[in-house]
Each structure stands twice: as C-alpha cells, then as structure tokens.
XYZ file of N, CA, C and O in Angstrom:
788
model
N -29.267 -29.520 -15.931
C -28.610 -28.763 -14.890
C -27.114 -28.694 -15.209
O -26.477 -29.699 -15.498
N -26.550 -27.480 -15.131
C -25.121 -27.314 -15.407
C -24.290 -27.838 -14.235
O -24.805 -28.068 -13.136
N -23.011 -28.003 -14.469
C -22.101 -28.472 -13.410
C -22.089 -27.478 -12.251
O -22.058 -27.869 -11.078
N -22.144 -26.202 -12.583
C -22.166 -25.171 -11.527
C -23.424 -25.296 -10.673
O -23.357 -25.292 -9.445
N -24.574 -25.394 -11.317
C -25.842 -25.522 -10.585
C -25.876 -26.790 -9.750
O -26.357 -26.791 -8.614
N -25.348 -27.875 -10.299
C -25.292 -29.135 -9.569
C -24.416 -29.004 -8.318
O -24.794 -29.451 -7.227
N -23.254 -28.379 -8.471
C -22.343 -28.196 -7.326
C -22.992 -27.345 -6.249
O -22.947 -27.684 -5.054
N -23.601 -26.235 -6.636
C -24.252 -25.362 -5.652
C -25.423 -26.057 -4.965
O -25.634 -25.882 -3.750
N -26.182 -26.846 -5.706
C -27.299 -27.589 -5.113
C -26.798 -28.586 -4.069
O -27.398 -28.749 -2.996
N -25.693 -29.271 -4.366
C -25.124 -30.231 -3.402
C -24.639 -29.524 -2.141
O -24.815 -30.031 -1.030
N -24.031 -28.362 -2.314
C -23.574 -27.597 -1.149
C -24.760 -27.203 -0.279
O -24.724 -27.336 0.950
N -25.822 -26.706 -0.914
C -27.009 -26.301 -0.148
C -27.624 -27.481 0.611
O -28.046 -27.346 1.757
N -27.692 -28.652 -0.037
C -28.268 -29.838 0.603
C -27.443 -30.313 1.796
O -27.972 -30.842 2.759
N -26.145 -30.136 1.736
C -25.258 -30.669 2.769
C -24.788 -29.621 3.777
O -23.969 -29.930 4.638
N -25.325 -28.447 3.687
C -24.951 -27.396 4.638
C -25.522 -27.744 6.007
O -26.703 -28.076 6.128
N -24.690 -27.645 7.057
C -25.205 -27.933 8.406
C -26.331 -26.975 8.777
O -26.302 -25.793 8.418
N -27.314 -27.500 9.488
C -28.454 -26.686 9.901
C -28.011 -25.698 10.977
O -27.047 -25.922 11.700
N -28.738 -24.611 11.075
C -28.467 -23.624 12.120
C -27.774 -22.391 11.592
O -27.374 -22.321 10.427
N -27.651 -21.415 12.475
C -27.015 -20.158 12.141
C -25.534 -20.251 12.495
O -25.175 -20.687 13.590
N -24.680 -19.864 11.563
C -23.240 -19.958 11.780
C -22.613 -18.593 11.503
O -22.114 -18.340 10.405
N -22.632 -17.701 12.508
C -22.078 -16.363 12.284
C -20.565 -16.412 12.093
O -19.887 -17.309 12.596
N -20.074 -15.440 11.348
C -18.631 -15.341 11.143
C -17.960 -14.940 12.453
O -18.562 -14.260 13.287
N -16.733 -15.345 12.661
C -16.040 -14.947 13.887
C -15.795 -13.444 13.908
O -15.724 -12.797 12.861
N -15.679 -12.880 15.079
C -15.393 -11.459 15.245
C -13.966 -11.180 14.753
O -13.046 -11.958 15.013
N -13.780 -10.085 14.042
C -12.445 -9.714 13.574
C -11.671 -9.161 14.764
O -12.107 -8.213 15.409
N -10.518 -9.752 15.089
C -9.760 -9.273 16.253
C -9.125 -7.909 15.986
O -8.916 -7.523 14.839
N -8.840 -7.200 17.032
C -8.135 -5.920 16.933
C -6.697 -6.140 17.391
O -6.460 -6.504 18.540
N -5.748 -5.940 16.499
C -4.346 -6.090 16.835
C -3.715 -4.710 17.022
O -4.164 -3.742 16.411
N -2.673 -4.621 17.836
C -1.998 -3.322 17.996
C -1.446 -2.866 16.640
O -0.903 -3.670 15.883
N -1.570 -1.583 16.319
C -1.054 -1.086 15.034
C 0.448 -1.282 14.920
O 1.179 -1.156 15.899
N 0.901 -1.590 13.719
C 2.324 -1.747 13.441
C 2.893 -0.510 12.751
O 4.010 -0.544 12.239
N 2.102 0.546 12.712
C 2.515 1.789 12.058
C 2.335 2.951 13.024
O 1.621 2.846 14.023
N 2.969 4.076 12.691
C 2.851 5.280 13.501
C 1.541 6.004 13.261
O 0.670 5.544 12.522
N 1.422 7.163 13.880
C 0.177 7.933 13.814
C -0.028 8.654 12.488
O -1.152 9.016 12.155
N 1.031 8.907 11.738
C 0.904 9.592 10.453
C 0.566 8.549 9.382
O 1.444 8.003 8.711
N -0.715 8.283 9.233
C -1.156 7.226 8.323
C -0.825 7.521 6.861
O -0.554 6.605 6.090
N -0.839 8.794 6.484
C -0.519 9.145 5.093
C 0.940 8.803 4.789
O 1.250 8.183 3.772
N 1.852 9.187 5.676
C 3.271 8.897 5.463
C 3.532 7.396 5.490
O 4.295 6.876 4.662
N 2.902 6.695 6.427
C 3.094 5.238 6.529
C 2.562 4.537 5.279
O 3.195 3.630 4.739
N 1.395 4.967 4.823
C 0.814 4.414 3.600
C 1.763 4.624 2.421
O 2.048 3.698 1.654
N 2.265 5.852 2.271
C 3.158 6.169 1.157
C 4.433 5.360 1.185
O 4.911 4.893 0.142
N 4.996 5.158 2.373
C 6.232 4.380 2.500
C 6.015 2.925 2.094
O 6.809 2.326 1.375
N 4.916 2.335 2.520
C 4.651 0.933 2.193
C 4.274 0.754 0.724
O 4.645 -0.224 0.094
N 3.531 1.703 0.196
C 3.203 1.654 -1.231
C 4.487 1.710 -2.070
O 4.650 0.955 -3.035
N 5.407 2.578 -1.677
C 6.686 2.700 -2.383
C 7.468 1.385 -2.322
O 8.044 0.944 -3.320
N 7.469 0.735 -1.157
C 8.174 -0.549 -1.012
C 7.610 -1.601 -1.953
O 8.314 -2.515 -2.376
N 6.321 -1.493 -2.262
C 5.669 -2.474 -3.129
C 5.721 -2.081 -4.611
O 5.090 -2.710 -5.448
N 6.453 -1.010 -4.935
C 6.639 -0.636 -6.334
C 5.689 0.436 -6.821
O 5.763 0.836 -7.985
N 4.801 0.905 -5.959
C 3.893 1.978 -6.344
C 4.476 3.331 -6.007
O 5.588 3.436 -5.488
N 3.737 4.361 -6.325
C 4.172 5.704 -5.939
C 2.974 6.524 -5.523
O 1.832 6.234 -5.902
N 3.247 7.548 -4.718
C 2.188 8.390 -4.188
C 2.473 9.825 -4.606
O 3.633 10.231 -4.695
N 1.425 10.570 -4.897
C 1.571 11.955 -5.314
C 0.515 12.799 -4.606
O -0.655 12.431 -4.574
N 0.968 13.877 -4.039
C 0.035 14.826 -3.415
C -0.041 16.041 -4.328
O 0.990 16.618 -4.684
N -1.234 16.458 -4.744
C -1.346 17.606 -5.637
C -0.888 18.898 -4.950
O -1.035 19.056 -3.753
N -0.320 19.786 -5.741
C 0.060 21.104 -5.243
C -1.214 21.938 -5.155
O -2.005 21.963 -6.098
N -1.460 22.610 -4.005
C -2.672 23.432 -3.885
C -2.788 24.432 -5.036
O -1.841 25.149 -5.350
N -3.930 24.421 -5.678
C -4.185 25.315 -6.801
C -3.578 24.850 -8.110
O -3.788 25.461 -9.153
N -2.817 23.755 -8.079
C -2.183 23.247 -9.293
C -2.976 22.112 -9.922
O -4.083 21.781 -9.479
N -2.415 21.518 -10.931
C -3.035 20.389 -11.617
C -2.945 19.157 -10.717
O -1.843 18.691 -10.424
N -4.076 18.606 -10.252
C -4.008 17.431 -9.386
C -3.399 16.214 -10.074
O -2.928 15.292 -9.418
N -3.375 16.233 -11.407
C -2.854 15.100 -12.161
C -1.460 15.371 -12.730
O -1.010 14.678 -13.638
N -0.748 16.354 -12.160
C 0.582 16.714 -12.656
C 1.534 15.528 -12.620
O 2.352 15.350 -13.529
N 1.436 14.688 -11.592
C 2.352 13.545 -11.442
C 2.187 12.515 -12.559
O 3.109 11.747 -12.825
N 1.023 12.502 -13.191
C 0.774 11.521 -14.258
C 0.389 12.207 -15.570
O -0.064 11.555 -16.501
N 0.589 13.525 -15.646
C 0.156 14.277 -16.827
C 0.820 13.761 -18.103
O 0.163 13.573 -19.125
N 2.129 13.504 -18.064
C 2.815 13.017 -19.267
C 2.231 11.680 -19.715
O 2.007 11.451 -20.899
N 1.969 10.809 -18.750
C 1.397 9.498 -19.088
C 0.010 9.669 -19.700
O -0.337 9.008 -20.673
N -0.796 10.564 -19.145
C -2.143 10.801 -19.671
C -2.082 11.422 -21.060
O -2.857 11.053 -21.951
N -1.171 12.378 -21.248
C -1.091 13.073 -22.538
C -0.598 12.185 -23.667
O -0.877 12.453 -24.834
N 0.143 11.116 -23.345
C 0.664 10.226 -24.394
C -0.150 8.941 -24.540
O 0.133 8.140 -25.427
N -1.146 8.749 -23.683
C -1.949 7.528 -23.741
C -2.959 7.588 -24.882
O -3.631 8.606 -25.073
N -3.081 6.494 -25.607
C -4.072 6.415 -26.682
C -5.455 6.098 -26.127
O -6.463 6.629 -26.589
N -5.516 5.210 -25.116
C -6.804 4.792 -24.555
C -6.784 5.018 -23.041
O -5.961 4.449 -22.337
N -7.719 5.863 -22.577
C -7.852 6.156 -21.147
C -9.253 5.750 -20.717
O -10.245 6.202 -21.291
N -9.323 4.886 -19.703
C -10.611 4.473 -19.141
C -10.729 5.122 -17.771
O -9.983 4.801 -16.860
N -11.659 6.054 -17.648
C -11.819 6.776 -16.389
C -13.142 6.409 -15.728
O -14.200 6.477 -16.346
N -13.046 6.038 -14.451
C -14.240 5.739 -13.663
C -14.487 6.842 -12.637
O -15.195 6.634 -11.666
N -13.879 7.998 -12.851
C -14.019 9.128 -11.926
C -14.527 10.350 -12.672
O -14.353 10.459 -13.898
N -15.113 11.272 -11.932
C -15.618 12.502 -12.551
C -14.530 13.562 -12.697
O -14.686 14.494 -13.474
N -13.423 13.405 -11.974
C -12.380 14.429 -11.964
C -11.624 14.549 -13.282
O -11.033 15.585 -13.574
N -11.612 13.483 -14.072
C -10.906 13.532 -15.356
C -11.633 12.629 -16.360
O -12.114 11.555 -16.003
N -11.719 13.097 -17.581
C -12.443 12.341 -18.610
C -11.510 11.345 -19.297
O -10.318 11.588 -19.446
N -12.096 10.246 -19.692
C -11.378 9.255 -20.487
C -11.975 9.210 -21.871
O -12.959 9.901 -22.166
N -11.399 8.385 -22.743
C -11.965 8.222 -24.081
C -12.486 6.800 -24.305
O -12.824 6.441 -25.424
N -12.534 5.985 -23.230
C -13.145 4.659 -23.295
C -14.282 4.642 -22.288
O -14.060 4.782 -21.083
N -15.489 4.519 -22.754
C -16.680 4.535 -21.893
C -16.824 3.177 -21.217
O -17.148 2.180 -21.866
N -16.586 3.136 -19.902
C -16.692 1.875 -19.175
C -18.124 1.345 -19.151
O -18.336 0.143 -19.055
N -19.094 2.231 -19.257
C -20.492 1.804 -19.290
C -20.870 1.066 -20.563
O -21.862 0.343 -20.604
N -20.074 1.233 -21.614
C -20.363 0.589 -22.897
C -19.552 -0.689 -23.113
O -19.644 -1.301 -24.171
N -18.770 -1.108 -22.114
C -17.945 -2.309 -22.262
C -18.828 -3.548 -22.170
O -19.487 -3.783 -21.160
N -18.859 -4.329 -23.230
C -19.695 -5.534 -23.271
C -19.001 -6.736 -22.639
O -19.641 -7.563 -21.983
N -17.697 -6.843 -22.841
C -16.930 -7.977 -22.313
C -15.668 -7.432 -21.655
O -15.052 -6.507 -22.179
N -15.249 -8.001 -20.536
C -14.041 -7.503 -19.868
C -12.823 -7.444 -20.787
O -12.030 -6.505 -20.707
N -12.662 -8.403 -21.672
C -11.496 -8.429 -22.553
C -11.460 -7.244 -23.513
O -10.426 -6.972 -24.131
N -12.569 -6.523 -23.626
C -12.584 -5.330 -24.469
C -11.701 -4.220 -23.903
O -11.456 -3.208 -24.567
N -11.215 -4.398 -22.670
C -10.354 -3.395 -22.038
C -8.868 -3.728 -22.192
O -8.022 -3.061 -21.599
N -8.543 -4.716 -22.987
C -7.149 -5.156 -23.141
C -6.252 -4.082 -23.743
O -5.034 -4.138 -23.577
N -6.822 -3.094 -24.414
C -5.997 -2.059 -25.048
C -5.922 -0.770 -24.231
O -5.397 0.238 -24.709
N -6.381 -0.794 -22.988
C -6.377 0.412 -22.156
C -4.953 0.724 -21.709
O -4.263 -0.124 -21.135
N -4.522 1.936 -21.975
C -3.194 2.383 -21.546
C -3.228 2.826 -20.080
O -2.366 2.449 -19.298
N -4.211 3.654 -19.728
C -4.313 4.185 -18.372
C -5.756 4.051 -17.886
O -6.687 4.432 -18.596
N -5.911 3.506 -16.695
C -7.222 3.459 -16.039
C -7.140 4.358 -14.808
O -6.137 4.368 -14.097
N -8.208 5.115 -14.578
C -8.260 6.009 -13.426
C -9.486 5.639 -12.604
O -10.611 5.638 -13.118
N -9.257 5.295 -11.347
C -10.339 4.886 -10.448
C -10.141 5.540 -9.080
O -9.045 5.985 -8.754
N -11.193 5.603 -8.295
C -11.091 6.105 -6.923
C -11.176 4.917 -5.980
O -12.011 4.040 -6.155
N -10.299 4.899 -4.991
C -10.308 3.839 -3.989
C -11.336 4.153 -2.910
O -11.575 5.307 -2.586
N -11.932 3.109 -2.365
C -12.840 3.272 -1.235
C -12.039 3.764 -0.036
O -12.422 4.697 0.656
N -10.902 3.111 0.207
C -9.994 3.522 1.267
C -8.620 2.934 1.016
O -8.429 2.096 0.130
N -7.644 3.381 1.794
C -6.296 2.837 1.761
C -5.975 2.233 3.116
O -6.667 2.490 4.099
N -4.919 1.426 3.174
C -4.495 0.785 4.419
C -3.035 1.170 4.676
O -2.149 0.798 3.904
N -2.798 1.900 5.778
C -1.458 2.393 6.092
C -0.462 1.265 6.294
O 0.688 1.341 5.859
N -0.877 0.199 6.956
C 0.026 -0.904 7.311
C 0.569 -1.664 6.098
O 1.660 -2.215 6.144
N -0.175 -1.667 5.001
C 0.233 -2.455 3.833
C 0.435 -1.632 2.558
O 0.973 -2.152 1.579
N -0.025 -0.392 2.537
C 0.036 0.402 1.310
C -0.988 -0.044 0.287
O -0.847 0.221 -0.904
N -2.035 -0.712 0.739
C -3.079 -1.244 -0.154
C -4.204 -0.233 -0.354
O -4.446 0.621 0.492
N -4.913 -0.382 -1.465
C -6.132 0.373 -1.724
C -7.249 -0.616 -2.033
O -7.007 -1.679 -2.596
N -8.473 -0.270 -1.624
C -9.618 -1.162 -1.853
C -10.508 -0.602 -2.944
O -10.828 0.587 -2.951
N -10.900 -1.497 -3.858
C -11.898 -1.185 -4.883
C -13.055 -2.162 -4.741
O -12.853 -3.318 -4.383
N -14.245 -1.701 -5.060
C -15.393 -2.592 -5.202
C -15.893 -2.458 -6.640
O -15.377 -1.641 -7.415
N -16.924 -3.224 -6.953
C -17.477 -3.159 -8.301
C -18.003 -1.759 -8.617
O -18.027 -1.346 -9.778
N -18.382 -0.999 -7.599
C -18.908 0.349 -7.830
C -17.826 1.306 -8.310
O -18.076 2.157 -9.164
N -16.627 1.186 -7.760
C -15.535 2.063 -8.172
C -14.963 1.656 -9.524
O -14.633 2.504 -10.349
N -14.811 0.381 -9.759
C -14.184 -0.099 -10.996
C -15.128 -0.045 -12.190
O -14.690 0.118 -13.318
N -16.408 -0.247 -11.945
C -17.454 -0.348 -12.978
C -17.304 -1.616 -13.817
O -18.271 -2.287 -14.090
N -16.096 -1.923 -14.268
C -15.783 -3.207 -14.920
C -14.575 -3.738 -14.148
O -13.498 -3.143 -14.197
N -14.751 -4.828 -13.428
C -13.705 -5.319 -12.529
C -12.349 -5.504 -13.205
O -11.305 -5.276 -12.607
N -12.352 -5.908 -14.460
C -11.111 -6.208 -15.166
C -10.257 -4.982 -15.458
O -9.065 -5.118 -15.751
N -10.810 -3.787 -15.357
C -10.045 -2.590 -15.714
C -8.821 -2.426 -14.816
O -7.784 -1.928 -15.251
N -8.891 -2.873 -13.585
C -7.757 -2.740 -12.656
C -6.652 -3.744 -12.945
O -5.581 -3.667 -12.339
N -6.882 -4.665 -13.852
C -5.889 -5.692 -14.183
C -5.400 -5.582 -15.622
O -4.264 -5.914 -15.916
N -6.268 -5.159 -16.529
C -5.909 -5.146 -17.940
C -5.247 -3.855 -18.402
O -4.551 -3.855 -19.417
N -5.453 -2.762 -17.676
C -4.809 -1.502 -18.049
C -3.293 -1.626 -17.876
O -2.813 -2.390 -17.046
N -2.552 -0.891 -18.660
C -1.095 -0.866 -18.518
C -0.680 -0.098 -17.255
O 0.250 -0.489 -16.565
N -1.387 0.998 -16.965
C -1.050 1.849 -15.830
C -2.339 2.190 -15.076
O -3.358 2.482 -15.697
N -2.262 2.161 -13.753
C -3.426 2.424 -12.912
C -3.163 3.677 -12.087
O -2.152 3.764 -11.384
N -4.071 4.641 -12.203
C -4.022 5.867 -11.411
C -5.183 5.796 -10.431
O -6.331 5.610 -10.831
N -4.861 5.925 -9.149
C -5.851 5.753 -8.085
C -6.008 7.056 -7.322
O -5.020 7.610 -6.817
N -7.230 7.550 -7.235
C -7.517 8.724 -6.412
C -7.885 8.228 -5.017
O -8.685 7.310 -4.869
N -7.283 8.832 -3.996
C -7.520 8.418 -2.623
C -7.622 9.648 -1.737
O -6.708 10.478 -1.729
N -8.716 9.746 -1.002
C -8.873 10.819 -0.033
C -8.002 10.476 1.174
O -8.147 9.387 1.748
N -7.089 11.364 1.581
C -6.207 11.056 2.717
C -6.951 10.691 4.005
O -6.435 9.911 4.806
N -8.166 11.214 4.196
C -8.912 10.875 5.424
C -9.432 9.442 5.384
O -9.864 8.915 6.402
N -9.361 8.806 4.221
C -9.830 7.425 4.073
C -8.696 6.403 4.190
O -8.821 5.283 3.718
N -7.591 6.780 4.806
C -6.497 5.829 5.023
C -6.653 5.236 6.421
O -6.594 5.948 7.423
N -6.892 3.942 6.477
C -7.099 3.224 7.734
C -5.778 2.690 8.252
O -4.824 2.530 7.507
N -5.747 2.361 9.537
C -4.495 1.954 10.165
C -4.022 0.573 9.712
O -2.847 0.382 9.435
N -4.929 -0.419 9.644
C -4.487 -1.778 9.307
C -5.612 -2.578 8.649
O -6.733 -2.088 8.491
N -5.292 -3.794 8.270
C -6.246 -4.660 7.575
C -7.451 -4.982 8.456
O -8.580 -5.067 7.967
N -7.233 -5.153 9.751
C -8.356 -5.459 10.641
C -9.363 -4.314 10.638
O -10.572 -4.543 10.624
N -8.889 -3.086 10.626
C -9.791 -1.928 10.535
C -10.514 -1.927 9.199
O -11.693 -1.588 9.110
N -9.815 -2.354 8.154
C -10.436 -2.423 6.830
C -11.555 -3.459 6.804
O -12.633 -3.213 6.257
N -11.307 -4.635 7.409
C -12.325 -5.683 7.416
C -13.568 -5.282 8.192
O -14.642 -5.821 7.955
N -13.429 -4.364 9.117
C -14.580 -3.912 9.905
C -15.445 -2.907 9.147
O -16.547 -2.603 9.575
N -14.948 -2.402 8.035
C -15.725 -1.445 7.243
C -16.871 -2.179 6.544
O -16.709 -3.306 6.077
N -18.031 -1.565 6.442
C -19.178 -2.241 5.816
C -19.010 -2.495 4.326
O -19.737 -3.294 3.755
N -18.018 -1.870 3.694
C -17.812 -2.058 2.253
C -17.618 -3.521 1.885
O -18.054 -3.975 0.835
N -16.949 -4.288 2.775
C -16.724 -5.698 2.496
C -18.026 -6.489 2.532
O -18.259 -7.343 1.689
N -18.865 -6.220 3.503
C -20.112 -6.964 3.636
C -21.128 -6.638 2.565
O -21.912 -7.486 2.161
N -21.128 -5.413 2.092
C -22.125 -4.979 1.107
C -21.711 -5.262 -0.329
O -22.555 -5.407 -1.204
N -20.430 -5.309 -0.586
C -19.954 -5.413 -1.966
C -20.079 -6.834 -2.501
O -19.823 -7.805 -1.799
N -20.460 -6.938 -3.760
C -20.448 -8.236 -4.440
C -19.028 -8.594 -4.834
O -18.679 -9.763 -4.958
N -18.210 -7.561 -5.051
C -16.819 -7.753 -5.458
C -15.984 -6.710 -4.726
O -16.292 -5.520 -4.762
N -14.959 -7.133 -4.036
C -14.037 -6.222 -3.363
C -12.625 -6.778 -3.504
O -12.409 -7.976 -3.356
N -11.671 -5.892 -3.801
C -10.294 -6.334 -3.999
C -9.344 -5.287 -3.432
O -9.554 -4.091 -3.580
N -8.302 -5.777 -2.758
C -7.232 -4.917 -2.274
C -6.065 -4.997 -3.258
O -5.619 -6.092 -3.601
N -5.591 -3.849 -3.711
C -4.413 -3.782 -4.571
C -3.271 -3.204 -3.763
O -3.443 -2.204 -3.077
N -2.101 -3.813 -3.875
C -0.917 -3.313 -3.194
C 0.188 -3.163 -4.226
O 0.901 -4.120 -4.528
N 0.298 -2.002 -4.787
C 1.317 -1.751 -5.799
C 0.967 -2.366 -7.134
O -0.086 -2.992 -7.303
N 1.851 -2.192 -8.126
C 1.615 -2.792 -9.439
C 1.866 -4.294 -9.399
O 2.412 -4.822 -8.431
N 1.475 -4.966 -10.458
C 1.735 -6.396 -10.580
C 3.236 -6.633 -10.541
O 4.024 -5.852 -11.069
N 3.649 -7.714 -9.885
C 5.081 -8.015 -9.810
C 5.295 -9.512 -9.715
O 4.461 -10.245 -9.198
N 6.432 -9.962 -10.237
C 6.849 -11.343 -10.106
C 8.373 -11.360 -10.026
O 9.034 -10.444 -10.521
N 8.911 -12.377 -9.379
C 10.371 -12.471 -9.269
C 10.801 -13.897 -9.564
O 10.098 -14.846 -9.237
N 11.964 -14.026 -10.185
C 12.484 -15.366 -10.442
C 13.343 -15.805 -9.259
O 13.479 -15.098 -8.260
N 13.929 -16.975 -9.360
C 14.659 -17.562 -8.234
C 15.885 -16.735 -7.838
O 16.311 -16.745 -6.690
N 16.450 -15.984 -8.793
C 17.585 -15.126 -8.459
C 17.134 -13.816 -7.815
O 17.953 -12.990 -7.445
N 15.819 -13.598 -7.722
C 15.305 -12.391 -7.084
C 15.160 -11.208 -8.016
O 15.035 -10.076 -7.569
N 15.179 -11.439 -9.328
C 14.982 -10.355 -10.284
C 13.483 -10.040 -10.318
O 12.669 -10.886 -10.674
N 13.143 -8.828 -9.923
C 11.748 -8.409 -9.824
C 11.314 -7.721 -11.105
O 11.990 -6.824 -11.603
N 10.182 -8.161 -11.636
C 9.628 -7.583 -12.860
C 8.226 -7.086 -12.550
O 7.391 -7.843 -12.049
N 7.964 -5.813 -12.840
C 6.623 -5.250 -12.643
C 5.823 -5.363 -13.930
O 6.359 -5.221 -15.022
N 4.542 -5.621 -13.781
C 3.652 -5.659 -14.932
C 3.624 -6.963 -15.679
O 3.127 -7.027 -16.794
N 4.127 -8.028 -15.091
C 4.159 -9.313 -15.793
C 2.761 -9.872 -16.013
O 2.481 -10.459 -17.047
N 1.880 -9.725 -15.023
C 0.520 -10.263 -15.145
C -0.561 -9.207 -14.943
O -1.714 -9.531 -14.808
N -0.206 -7.971 -14.843
C -1.204 -6.931 -14.583
C -0.620 -5.563 -14.853
O 0.263 -5.409 -15.690
N -1.117 -4.566 -14.124
C -0.679 -3.193 -14.373
C 0.822 -3.042 -14.142
O 1.394 -3.644 -13.248
N 1.442 -2.236 -14.996
C 2.884 -2.008 -14.905
C 3.237 -0.939 -13.891
O 4.355 -0.911 -13.381
N 2.303 -0.039 -13.631
C 2.552 0.985 -12.619
C 1.241 1.311 -11.900
O 0.158 1.180 -12.472
N 1.386 1.709 -10.631
C 0.239 2.123 -9.837
C 0.634 3.406 -9.119
O 1.591 3.427 -8.348
N -0.072 4.479 -9.435
C 0.189 5.784 -8.833
C -1.046 6.196 -8.049
O -2.148 6.223 -8.595
N -0.856 6.513 -6.779
C -1.943 6.991 -5.932
C -1.832 8.506 -5.826
O -0.782 9.041 -5.457
N -2.900 9.202 -6.169
C -2.968 10.654 -6.031
C -3.859 10.957 -4.830
O -5.021 10.553 -4.803
N -3.300 11.646 -3.850
C -4.059 12.028 -2.665
C -4.955 13.199 -3.029
O -4.501 14.335 -3.150
N -6.215 12.922 -3.227
C -7.160 13.926 -3.687
C -8.466 13.766 -2.928
O -9.157 12.749 -3.078
N -8.821 14.738 -2.078
C -10.076 14.632 -1.323
C -11.278 14.484 -2.251
O -11.277 14.964 -3.380
N -12.288 13.806 -1.731
C -13.542 13.662 -2.486
C -14.184 15.029 -2.629
O -14.166 15.830 -1.711
N -14.756 15.273 -3.804
C -15.397 16.570 -4.011
C -16.854 16.558 -3.612
O -17.433 15.571 -3.343
C-alpha cells in the first residue's frame, strides 16, 4: 500500500459517522455597481490584466493579434481560433512549458474581483493556464457574475473535478513593493469579451 492509499484509508476509517452537509453559502450585499462588465474590467485592470471588447464586424482577436502573429507555439482550447499545439496530444503537463500563448474560454467571470473561472473541461490540460507565457481568455459578457458568493452557488464548482479562479497574470512583490508580473506563471492575461457561438 502506498503512502497516499494508507493516508486515505486512515481518513475513511476515522471519519465521523452520519451525514455532514456543507454549510449554506451566505448572500452578501454586492460591493459593485449594476454594470458588471465595467466593474469586472476595472478590477481586472487593477490586478494587472486587460480587457478587450471586439469591434462589431472586426477581428475579435485584434487586441492580441500581434502577440498571436509572433508566437511560435499557440495552444488553443477554443474553436474560435486554431493553435499549433494539440492539447489532446499532450502526454505530460510539462510538455506545455514552451507555449507562448494559450487561449481558453472561461466558464464565467466575477465582477467584484475581476476573476475568471476555468474547469478541467475548458483547460483540457490544467497546466496550460500556468505554463503559457501569455493567457488569452474568451468570456461571454452575460456570464459575468456579481460576486464570489454568486460564483460558489453555480453548479460548476460541485460538478468539476478541477476548478480554478484566475485574477490577472501571475505577480509577486518584494518588500519595497516592486511588482513583477509573470514570476511564477503567465506574464499577461487578456480577457476578450466574446459571446458564445
């Protein structure tokens, strides 16, 4: 028996008997205004990300076109744009270490924090949202929720084996307050407001 199996077996043996439902998620008053798209964009910007709304009839990827055109490796998990790295053929997560741009669709966004939610279904390989240099996120504006409590009430959390909220690109700061993006993850995160087709 492995250490993992042994630990899980001990937990199962010592679990208290009976049904122990999770507590109800409370509803707090919103800390944002009624324009969830604007509030989301403002908070995303504060966290180092950026938001782009496509021009009607124009290229929906105009805001990131230069980045896409100069990228050597693009991993796309969306049908709207093709990549040259097949996520379905990735054998090990570390095989994505050379990805320049990853493109994924968010399940929803959160206006109060500027966060976007991904599950294993959107990412296809969970590591792509961390190992890519730049992350492009497609988000339907109607899928922007008011706050985290509203997000927790969505069934995506209960059904998903893996769910993660991203709020801007990776960042770290030293004691003097010098902020560096991309130290441990993506260097940039761009959200494109694009309705689901």
